[in-house]
Amino acid sequence: MSTGIEISLGEVAAALALVAVAVVVSLYVRADLERDIGIAVVRSFIQLTAIGYVIQLIFDEDSLLLVFALIAVMVAFSTYTARSRAAKVPGATLPLALGLALAAVATLGLVVALGIFEPEARFLVPVGGMVVGNAMTASAVALNRLGDEFEDGRGRIEAALALGANAREAALPAVRRSLRSGTITLVDSTKTTGLIFFPGTMVGMLLAGADPIDAVRLQLILLYVLLGSVAISALVSTSLAYRGFFTSEHQLRE
Amino acid sequence: MLFELNDVCLARDEHQVLDHLSARVPEGATAIVGPSGSGKSSLLRLLNRLADPDSGEIRYRGRPIAERDVLELRREVMLVPQLPALIEGTVGDNLDFAARLACRETIDAGAALRSAGLDTVFAERDAARLSVGEQQRVMLARALAVEPSVLLLDEPTSALDGEATATVEEALVGLRRRSDLSLVIVTHDQGQAERLADQQIRIERSVQGLAT
């Protein structure tokens, strides 16, 4: 599976030509995007280069402890990022952190236990990064929706409480809709994969000269792992986060 | 005595909603009247513990409500909110939802609908497609389906036109005749209070409690 492919900084710089096109388009239609495009280019260069060196270091050391440390840092950053999308959810930090951590541990544990990947840094780091990244998006979208549900649907939730529903029963329809909105993007893109778009791992492997069937199989494994991790993180974070809206006496907080 | 309120205070957003309120609500049909903003709806929400007072005590049939299991209390003392808020699905689904919460295997959906002034064919109708007046009556039917001992009604007709108001009032008058059900009705409409209730409690803005 491993194939050598060498990229020079010059080639990376040449790819900026298309960014220039984007900037020209933005200026032409006055979309006011050029500043954001500039920031995106600079940040992606710095962040990816830095993580490239970190990954290089971890691969060289090949220490599982370092792998765990890196994934823990990813979970922490993802929690922090998702937290801002879930601003309307009281006490969202812990549900997010638990959801993301559980998604990472469960999916990486499973792929290692099933023998799909060796417990080595060169497999666990990239898979962990993908899992945490996708889980973060799903949890952030789900909790963002949960915040809206409790803001807009307060009357319906309290009407259920007034009927004698406990907090969980009153929140269930909102939790269900939030969970769905967190996971539906990945579910939909998984449905259309190969028809409408080629996923990143497959593209990377094909570019690196891998056998297409190998590329497809690895991509399938990753898609399934991602589906699982996204479901776990969105489920855990919404199932815990709704409690923040209620008191212990099944009352909605003001 | 159905409810006794002793020196109840409630503040919200630094605004004193109820200021040392004391009142007694007897069994039967009682209307709580007063201008808007006087804390009538807030008071109603205290009676089945959708909220708790900051201080003071509320007793339900002689016992402090804070001592009761809150979910059990709400199934016995059921509040129907001012605006209809049904779950997705048919009217029947809504009645089943209420039955499930009350851990009842079977309910008499037809009787509940009739008590609320609705025809039994409503059970099959999509709740979201009903008029506001019909939805409000389904809210009433949903509460009646689990046979509460007390119904707390928050401005039951405020969202309705004249004709729908008359139908809901007719249903409430029918319920009032039932000796096993007490009603506490919050309304800003003095005429409605007289039509529906045996006694009235008047709350004035930030004035100490009230009289029958």
PDB file of C-alpha atoms in Angstrom, chain A:
ATOM      1  CA  MET A   1       0.000   0.000   0.000  1.00  0.00           C
ATOM      2  CA  SER A   2       2.828   2.410   0.747  1.00  0.00           C
ATOM      3  CA  THR A   3       4.058   4.204  -2.302  1.00  0.00           C
ATOM      4  CA  GLY A   4       6.637   6.919  -2.538  1.00  0.00           C
ATOM      5  CA  ILE A   5       5.589  10.273  -3.866  1.00  0.00           C
ATOM      6  CA  GLU A   6       7.622  13.420  -3.371  1.00  0.00           C
ATOM      7  CA  ILE A   7       6.223  16.906  -3.430  1.00  0.00           C
ATOM      8  CA  SER A   8       8.398  20.028  -3.500  1.00  0.00           C
ATOM      9  CA  LEU A   9       7.438  23.342  -1.949  1.00  0.00           C
ATOM     10  CA  GLY A  10       7.574  24.776  -5.485  1.00  0.00           C
ATOM     11  CA  GLU A  11       4.766  22.480  -6.542  1.00  0.00           C
ATOM     12  CA  VAL A  12       2.699  23.494  -3.520  1.00  0.00           C
ATOM     13  CA  ALA A  13       3.309  27.151  -4.417  1.00  0.00           C
ATOM     14  CA  ALA A  14       2.214  26.526  -8.020  1.00  0.00           C
ATOM     15  CA  ALA A  15      -1.130  25.227  -6.759  1.00  0.00           C
ATOM     16  CA  LEU A  16      -1.708  28.728  -5.399  1.00  0.00           C
ATOM     17  CA  ALA A  17      -2.358  29.808  -8.992  1.00  0.00           C
ATOM     18  CA  LEU A  18      -5.929  28.549  -8.588  1.00  0.00           C
ATOM     19  CA  VAL A  19      -6.273  30.427  -5.316  1.00  0.00           C
ATOM     20  CA  ALA A  20      -5.340  33.527  -7.322  1.00  0.00           C
ATOM     21  CA  VAL A  21      -8.269  32.748  -9.629  1.00  0.00           C
ATOM     22  CA  ALA A  22     -10.564  32.577  -6.587  1.00  0.00           C
ATOM     23  CA  VAL A  23      -9.274  35.924  -5.358  1.00  0.00           C
ATOM     24  CA  VAL A  24      -9.815  37.497  -8.789  1.00  0.00           C
ATOM     25  CA  VAL A  25     -13.365  36.141  -8.893  1.00  0.00           C
ATOM     26  CA  SER A  26     -14.008  37.464  -5.379  1.00  0.00           C
ATOM     27  CA  LEU A  27     -12.708  40.920  -6.312  1.00  0.00           C
ATOM     28  CA  TYR A  28     -14.670  40.901  -9.568  1.00  0.00           C
ATOM     29  CA  VAL A  29     -18.033  40.126  -7.938  1.00  0.00           C
ATOM     30  CA  ARG A  30     -17.108  42.064  -4.770  1.00  0.00           C
ATOM     31  CA  ALA A  31     -17.806  39.025  -2.649  1.00  0.00           C
ATOM     32  CA  ASP A  32     -15.351  40.401  -0.089  1.00  0.00           C
ATOM     33  CA  LEU A  33     -13.826  36.966   0.334  1.00  0.00           C
ATOM     34  CA  GLU A  34     -10.203  37.727  -0.524  1.00  0.00           C
ATOM     35  CA  ARG A  35      -9.192  38.465   3.061  1.00  0.00           C
ATOM     36  CA  ASP A  36     -10.713  35.192   4.283  1.00  0.00           C
ATOM     37  CA  ILE A  37      -9.139  33.294   1.393  1.00  0.00           C
ATOM     38  CA  GLY A  38      -5.763  34.784   2.317  1.00  0.00           C
ATOM     39  CA  ILE A  39      -6.167  33.815   5.971  1.00  0.00           C
ATOM     40  CA  ALA A  40      -7.287  30.322   4.970  1.00  0.00           C
ATOM     41  CA  VAL A  41      -4.223  29.849   2.740  1.00  0.00           C
ATOM     42  CA  VAL A  42      -1.774  31.043   5.382  1.00  0.00           C
ATOM     43  CA  ARG A  43      -3.396  29.172   8.248  1.00  0.00           C
ATOM     44  CA  SER A  44      -3.702  25.900   6.329  1.00  0.00           C
ATOM     45  CA  PHE A  45      -0.028  26.141   5.329  1.00  0.00           C
ATOM     46  CA  ILE A  46       1.191  26.788   8.850  1.00  0.00           C
ATOM     47  CA  GLN A  47      -1.139  24.299  10.567  1.00  0.00           C
ATOM     48  CA  LEU A  48      -0.609  21.436   8.145  1.00  0.00           C
ATOM     49  CA  THR A  49       3.164  21.970   8.021  1.00  0.00           C
ATOM     50  CA  ALA A  50       3.325  22.001  11.802  1.00  0.00           C
ATOM     51  CA  ILE A  51       1.161  18.885  12.138  1.00  0.00           C
ATOM     52  CA  GLY A  52       3.293  17.272   9.392  1.00  0.00           C
ATOM     53  CA  TYR A  53       6.379  17.657  11.571  1.00  0.00           C
ATOM     54  CA  VAL A  54       4.508  16.471  14.665  1.00  0.00           C
ATOM     55  CA  ILE A  55       3.293  13.395  12.801  1.00  0.00           C
ATOM     56  CA  GLN A  56       6.794  12.796  11.452  1.00  0.00           C
ATOM     57  CA  LEU A  57       8.082  12.885  15.018  1.00  0.00           C
ATOM     58  CA  ILE A  58       5.395  10.510  16.260  1.00  0.00           C
ATOM     59  CA  PHE A  59       5.973   8.113  13.346  1.00  0.00           C
ATOM     60  CA  ASP A  60       9.711   8.117  14.082  1.00  0.00           C
ATOM     61  CA  GLU A  61       9.125   7.419  17.778  1.00  0.00           C
ATOM     62  CA  ASP A  62       6.293   4.968  16.998  1.00  0.00           C
ATOM     63  CA  SER A  63       5.095   5.274  20.594  1.00  0.00           C
ATOM     64  CA  LEU A  64       1.434   4.522  21.351  1.00  0.00           C
ATOM     65  CA  LEU A  65       1.639   6.897  24.291  1.00  0.00           C
ATOM     66  CA  LEU A  66       2.426   9.751  21.930  1.00  0.00           C
ATOM     67  CA  VAL A  67      -0.438   8.676  19.672  1.00  0.00           C
ATOM     68  CA  PHE A  68      -2.851   8.842  22.613  1.00  0.00           C
ATOM     69  CA  ALA A  69      -1.450  12.212  23.630  1.00  0.00           C
ATOM     70  CA  LEU A  70      -1.956  13.586  20.112  1.00  0.00           C
ATOM     71  CA  ILE A  71      -5.529  12.261  19.926  1.00  0.00           C
ATOM     72  CA  ALA A  72      -6.262  13.688  23.378  1.00  0.00           C
ATOM     73  CA  VAL A  73      -5.065  17.088  22.171  1.00  0.00           C
ATOM     74  CA  MET A  74      -7.282  16.743  19.060  1.00  0.00           C
ATOM     75  CA  VAL A  75     -10.295  15.899  21.267  1.00  0.00           C
ATOM     76  CA  ALA A  76      -9.571  18.922  23.467  1.00  0.00           C
ATOM     77  CA  PHE A  77      -9.285  21.312  20.516  1.00  0.00           C
ATOM     78  CA  SER A  78     -12.366  19.823  18.843  1.00  0.00           C
ATOM     79  CA  THR A  79     -14.368  20.206  22.053  1.00  0.00           C
ATOM     80  CA  TYR A  80     -13.301  23.826  22.287  1.00  0.00           C
ATOM     81  CA  THR A  81     -14.220  24.489  18.642  1.00  0.00           C
ATOM     82  CA  ALA A  82     -17.575  22.676  18.819  1.00  0.00           C
ATOM     83  CA  ARG A  83     -18.393  24.498  22.068  1.00  0.00           C
ATOM     84  CA  SER A  84     -18.737  27.802  20.224  1.00  0.00           C
ATOM     85  CA  ARG A  85     -21.341  26.263  17.889  1.00  0.00           C
ATOM     86  CA  ALA A  86     -23.248  24.949  20.884  1.00  0.00           C
ATOM     87  CA  ALA A  87     -23.353  28.284  22.706  1.00  0.00           C
ATOM     88  CA  LYS A  88     -27.080  27.956  23.510  1.00  0.00           C
ATOM     89  CA  VAL A  89     -26.585  24.618  25.272  1.00  0.00           C
ATOM     90  CA  PRO A  90     -25.804  25.031  28.994  1.00  0.00           C
ATOM     91  CA  GLY A  91     -22.812  22.964  30.111  1.00  0.00           C
ATOM     92  CA  ALA A  92     -22.066  21.548  26.660  1.00  0.00           C
ATOM     93  CA  THR A  93     -18.334  21.065  27.244  1.00  0.00           C
ATOM     94  CA  LEU A  94     -18.465  17.754  29.098  1.00  0.00           C
ATOM     95  CA  PRO A  95     -21.010  16.086  26.755  1.00  0.00           C
ATOM     96  CA  LEU A  96     -18.913  17.162  23.761  1.00  0.00           C
ATOM     97  CA  ALA A  97     -15.622  15.974  25.257  1.00  0.00           C
ATOM     98  CA  LEU A  98     -17.118  12.615  26.289  1.00  0.00           C
ATOM     99  CA  GLY A  99     -18.794  12.109  22.901  1.00  0.00           C
ATOM    100  CA  LEU A 100     -15.618  12.868  20.974  1.00  0.00           C
ATOM    101  CA  ALA A 101     -13.361  10.842  23.269  1.00  0.00           C
ATOM    102  CA  LEU A 102     -15.698   7.860  23.177  1.00  0.00           C
ATOM    103  CA  ALA A 103     -15.972   8.056  19.378  1.00  0.00           C
ATOM    104  CA  ALA A 104     -12.172   8.088  19.045  1.00  0.00           C
ATOM    105  CA  VAL A 105     -11.528   5.299  21.547  1.00  0.00           C
ATOM    106  CA  ALA A 106     -14.363   3.055  20.301  1.00  0.00           C
ATOM    107  CA  THR A 107     -13.572   3.328  16.604  1.00  0.00           C
ATOM    108  CA  LEU A 108      -9.789   3.080  16.916  1.00  0.00           C
ATOM    109  CA  GLY A 109     -10.190   0.234  19.403  1.00  0.00           C
ATOM    110  CA  LEU A 110     -12.477  -1.578  16.990  1.00  0.00           C
ATOM    111  CA  VAL A 111     -10.262  -1.274  13.913  1.00  0.00           C
ATOM    112  CA  VAL A 112      -7.284  -2.506  15.919  1.00  0.00           C
ATOM    113  CA  ALA A 113      -9.261  -5.315  17.591  1.00  0.00           C
ATOM    114  CA  LEU A 114     -10.598  -6.492  14.228  1.00  0.00           C
ATOM    115  CA  GLY A 115      -7.077  -6.494  12.858  1.00  0.00           C
ATOM    116  CA  ILE A 116      -7.930  -3.927  10.149  1.00  0.00           C
ATOM    117  CA  PHE A 117      -4.995  -1.765  11.186  1.00  0.00           C
ATOM    118  CA  GLU A 118      -1.898  -2.576  13.185  1.00  0.00           C
ATOM    119  CA  PRO A 119      -1.641  -0.632  16.440  1.00  0.00           C
ATOM    120  CA  GLU A 120       1.009   1.603  14.968  1.00  0.00           C
ATOM    121  CA  ALA A 121       1.302   5.351  14.856  1.00  0.00           C
ATOM    122  CA  ARG A 122       1.265   5.486  11.041  1.00  0.00           C
ATOM    123  CA  PHE A 123      -2.279   4.032  10.994  1.00  0.00           C
ATOM    124  CA  LEU A 124      -3.767   5.355  14.216  1.00  0.00           C
ATOM    125  CA  VAL A 125      -2.775   8.996  13.799  1.00  0.00           C
ATOM    126  CA  PRO A 126      -4.390   9.659  10.403  1.00  0.00           C
ATOM    127  CA  VAL A 127      -7.467   7.555  11.189  1.00  0.00           C
ATOM    128  CA  GLY A 128      -7.785   9.232  14.608  1.00  0.00           C
ATOM    129  CA  GLY A 129      -7.556  12.655  13.000  1.00  0.00           C
ATOM    130  CA  MET A 130     -10.325  11.848  10.535  1.00  0.00           C
ATOM    131  CA  VAL A 131     -12.530  10.295  13.206  1.00  0.00           C
ATOM    132  CA  VAL A 132     -12.187  13.204  15.632  1.00  0.00           C
ATOM    133  CA  GLY A 133     -12.630  15.807  12.894  1.00  0.00           C
ATOM    134  CA  ASN A 134     -15.823  14.271  11.546  1.00  0.00           C
ATOM    135  CA  ALA A 135     -17.162  13.535  15.018  1.00  0.00           C
ATOM    136  CA  MET A 136     -16.566  17.168  15.957  1.00  0.00           C
ATOM    137  CA  THR A 137     -18.564  18.461  12.988  1.00  0.00           C
ATOM    138  CA  ALA A 138     -21.422  16.065  13.730  1.00  0.00           C
ATOM    139  CA  SER A 139     -21.547  16.890  17.446  1.00  0.00           C
ATOM    140  CA  ALA A 140     -21.307  20.625  16.807  1.00  0.00           C
ATOM    141  CA  VAL A 141     -24.171  20.529  14.280  1.00  0.00           C
ATOM    142  CA  ALA A 142     -26.252  18.306  16.572  1.00  0.00           C
ATOM    143  CA  LEU A 143     -25.808  20.514  19.643  1.00  0.00           C
ATOM    144  CA  ASN A 144     -26.344  23.665  17.609  1.00  0.00           C
ATOM    145  CA  ARG A 145     -29.671  22.203  16.535  1.00  0.00           C
ATOM    146  CA  LEU A 146     -30.452  21.113  20.097  1.00  0.00           C
ATOM    147  CA  GLY A 147     -29.972  24.721  21.249  1.00  0.00           C
ATOM    148  CA  ASP A 148     -32.388  25.924  18.557  1.00  0.00           C
ATOM    149  CA  GLU A 149     -34.889  23.184  19.426  1.00  0.00           C
ATOM    150  CA  PHE A 150     -34.981  24.259  23.077  1.00  0.00           C
ATOM    151  CA  GLU A 151     -35.217  27.919  22.134  1.00  0.00           C
ATOM    152  CA  ASP A 152     -37.989  27.548  19.555  1.00  0.00           C
ATOM    153  CA  GLY A 153     -39.754  24.502  21.017  1.00  0.00           C
ATOM    154  CA  ARG A 154     -39.813  25.563  24.656  1.00  0.00           C
ATOM    155  CA  GLY A 155     -43.622  25.611  24.678  1.00  0.00           C
ATOM    156  CA  ARG A 156     -43.903  22.067  23.341  1.00  0.00           C
ATOM    157  CA  ILE A 157     -41.296  20.718  25.757  1.00  0.00           C
ATOM    158  CA  GLU A 158     -42.933  22.378  28.742  1.00  0.00           C
ATOM    159  CA  ALA A 159     -46.363  21.151  27.590  1.00  0.00           C
ATOM    160  CA  ALA A 160     -44.977  17.597  27.744  1.00  0.00           C
ATOM    161  CA  LEU A 161     -43.598  18.249  31.246  1.00  0.00           C
ATOM    162  CA  ALA A 162     -47.011  19.593  32.242  1.00  0.00           C
ATOM    163  CA  LEU A 163     -48.500  16.224  31.215  1.00  0.00           C
ATOM    164  CA  GLY A 164     -46.152  14.444  33.603  1.00  0.00           C
ATOM    165  CA  ALA A 165     -43.329  13.618  31.182  1.00  0.00           C
ATOM    166  CA  ASN A 166     -39.882  13.433  32.753  1.00  0.00           C
ATOM    167  CA  ALA A 167     -37.039  15.521  31.291  1.00  0.00           C
ATOM    168  CA  ARG A 168     -35.878  12.717  29.009  1.00  0.00           C
ATOM    169  CA  GLU A 169     -39.364  12.027  27.622  1.00  0.00           C
ATOM    170  CA  ALA A 170     -40.035  15.736  27.089  1.00  0.00           C
ATOM    171  CA  ALA A 171     -36.688  16.253  25.329  1.00  0.00           C
ATOM    172  CA  LEU A 172     -36.744  13.082  23.221  1.00  0.00           C
ATOM    173  CA  PRO A 173     -38.274  14.517  20.008  1.00  0.00           C
ATOM    174  CA  ALA A 174     -35.784  17.426  20.101  1.00  0.00           C
ATOM    175  CA  VAL A 175     -32.875  15.060  20.810  1.00  0.00           C
ATOM    176  CA  ARG A 176     -33.934  12.823  17.909  1.00  0.00           C
ATOM    177  CA  ARG A 177     -34.099  15.704  15.450  1.00  0.00           C
ATOM    178  CA  SER A 178     -30.730  17.030  16.645  1.00  0.00           C
ATOM    179  CA  LEU A 179     -29.079  13.641  16.323  1.00  0.00           C
ATOM    180  CA  ARG A 180     -30.462  13.321  12.820  1.00  0.00           C
ATOM    181  CA  SER A 181     -29.259  16.723  11.717  1.00  0.00           C
ATOM    182  CA  GLY A 182     -25.773  15.983  13.108  1.00  0.00           C
ATOM    183  CA  THR A 183     -25.353  12.715  11.233  1.00  0.00           C
ATOM    184  CA  ILE A 184     -27.374  13.224   8.051  1.00  0.00           C
ATOM    185  CA  THR A 185     -24.618  15.033   6.115  1.00  0.00           C
ATOM    186  CA  LEU A 186     -22.192  12.149   6.413  1.00  0.00           C
ATOM    187  CA  VAL A 187     -24.924   9.565   5.801  1.00  0.00           C
ATOM    188  CA  ASP A 188     -25.944  11.363   2.617  1.00  0.00           C
ATOM    189  CA  SER A 189     -22.387  11.799   1.373  1.00  0.00           C
ATOM    190  CA  THR A 190     -21.736   8.106   2.097  1.00  0.00           C
ATOM    191  CA  LYS A 191     -24.761   7.223  -0.042  1.00  0.00           C
ATOM    192  CA  THR A 192     -23.457   9.160  -3.034  1.00  0.00           C
ATOM    193  CA  THR A 193     -19.774   8.369  -2.607  1.00  0.00           C
ATOM    194  CA  GLY A 194     -18.155   7.259  -5.868  1.00  0.00           C
ATOM    195  CA  LEU A 195     -21.031   8.680  -7.909  1.00  0.00           C
ATOM    196  CA  ILE A 196     -20.877  12.369  -7.158  1.00  0.00           C
ATOM    197  CA  PHE A 197     -17.538  12.706  -5.444  1.00  0.00           C
ATOM    198  CA  PHE A 198     -14.378  10.713  -4.745  1.00  0.00           C
ATOM    199  CA  PRO A 199     -13.508  10.717  -1.089  1.00  0.00           C
ATOM    200  CA  GLY A 200     -10.132  12.073   0.030  1.00  0.00           C
ATOM    201  CA  THR A 201      -8.365   8.904   1.106  1.00  0.00           C
ATOM    202  CA  MET A 202      -9.123   7.175  -2.182  1.00  0.00           C
ATOM    203  CA  VAL A 203      -7.975  10.186  -4.164  1.00  0.00           C
ATOM    204  CA  GLY A 204      -4.783  10.350  -2.107  1.00  0.00           C
ATOM    205  CA  MET A 205      -4.031   6.664  -2.585  1.00  0.00           C
ATOM    206  CA  LEU A 206      -4.732   6.764  -6.323  1.00  0.00           C
ATOM    207  CA  LEU A 207      -2.484   9.804  -6.675  1.00  0.00           C
ATOM    208  CA  ALA A 208       0.187   7.987  -4.714  1.00  0.00           C
ATOM    209  CA  GLY A 209      -0.032   5.124  -7.243  1.00  0.00           C
ATOM    210  CA  ALA A 210      -1.959   2.521  -5.235  1.00  0.00           C
ATOM    211  CA  ASP A 211      -4.041  -0.238  -6.798  1.00  0.00           C
ATOM    212  CA  PRO A 212      -7.632   1.133  -7.274  1.00  0.00           C
ATOM    213  CA  ILE A 213      -9.221  -1.869  -5.551  1.00  0.00           C
ATOM    214  CA  ASP A 214      -6.963  -1.412  -2.529  1.00  0.00           C
ATOM    215  CA  ALA A 215      -7.765   2.283  -2.539  1.00  0.00           C
ATOM    216  CA  VAL A 216     -11.501   1.547  -2.625  1.00  0.00           C
ATOM    217  CA  ARG A 217     -11.322  -1.033   0.160  1.00  0.00           C
ATOM    218  CA  LEU A 218      -9.378   1.247   2.476  1.00  0.00           C
ATOM    219  CA  GLN A 219     -11.811   4.042   1.683  1.00  0.00           C
ATOM    220  CA  LEU A 220     -14.761   1.804   2.531  1.00  0.00           C
ATOM    221  CA  ILE A 221     -13.215   0.871   5.856  1.00  0.00           C
ATOM    222  CA  LEU A 222     -12.696   4.534   6.659  1.00  0.00           C
ATOM    223  CA  LEU A 223     -16.224   5.491   5.599  1.00  0.00           C
ATOM    224  CA  TYR A 224     -17.725   2.830   7.836  1.00  0.00           C
ATOM    225  CA  VAL A 225     -15.482   3.816  10.722  1.00  0.00           C
ATOM    226  CA  LEU A 226     -16.498   7.447  10.237  1.00  0.00           C
ATOM    227  CA  LEU A 227     -20.202   6.589  10.158  1.00  0.00           C
ATOM    228  CA  GLY A 228     -19.798   4.744  13.444  1.00  0.00           C
ATOM    229  CA  SER A 229     -17.779   7.467  15.106  1.00  0.00           C
ATOM    230  CA  VAL A 230     -20.109  10.232  13.985  1.00  0.00           C
ATOM    231  CA  ALA A 231     -23.121   8.298  15.282  1.00  0.00           C
ATOM    232  CA  ILE A 232     -21.415   7.644  18.631  1.00  0.00           C
ATOM    233  CA  SER A 233     -20.276  11.232  19.183  1.00  0.00           C
ATOM    234  CA  ALA A 234     -23.596  12.808  18.159  1.00  0.00           C
ATOM    235  CA  LEU A 235     -25.579  10.291  20.230  1.00  0.00           C
ATOM    236  CA  VAL A 236     -23.456  10.658  23.358  1.00  0.00           C
ATOM    237  CA  SER A 237     -23.233  14.445  23.184  1.00  0.00           C
ATOM    238  CA  THR A 238     -26.976  15.022  22.559  1.00  0.00           C
ATOM    239  CA  SER A 239     -28.037  12.365  25.090  1.00  0.00           C
ATOM    240  CA  LEU A 240     -25.976  14.065  27.789  1.00  0.00           C
ATOM    241  CA  ALA A 241     -26.382  17.693  26.730  1.00  0.00           C
ATOM    242  CA  TYR A 242     -30.194  17.927  26.899  1.00  0.00           C
ATOM    243  CA  ARG A 243     -29.946  17.495  30.686  1.00  0.00           C
ATOM    244  CA  GLY A 244     -28.361  20.934  30.926  1.00  0.00           C
ATOM    245  CA  PHE A 245     -31.725  22.491  30.038  1.00  0.00           C
ATOM    246  CA  PHE A 246     -33.529  20.933  33.008  1.00  0.00           C
ATOM    247  CA  THR A 247     -33.356  21.116  36.790  1.00  0.00           C
ATOM    248  CA  SER A 248     -33.289  17.916  38.836  1.00  0.00           C
ATOM    249  CA  GLU A 249     -37.043  18.454  39.422  1.00  0.00           C
ATOM    250  CA  HIS A 250     -37.826  18.121  35.692  1.00  0.00           C
ATOM    251  CA  GLN A 251     -38.320  21.861  35.222  1.00  0.00           C
ATOM    252  CA  LEU A 252     -36.970  23.860  32.299  1.00  0.00           C
ATOM    253  CA  ARG A 253     -34.272  26.270  33.445  1.00  0.00           C
ATOM    254  CA  GLU A 254     -35.124  29.926  32.927  1.00  0.00           C
TER     255      GLU A 254
END
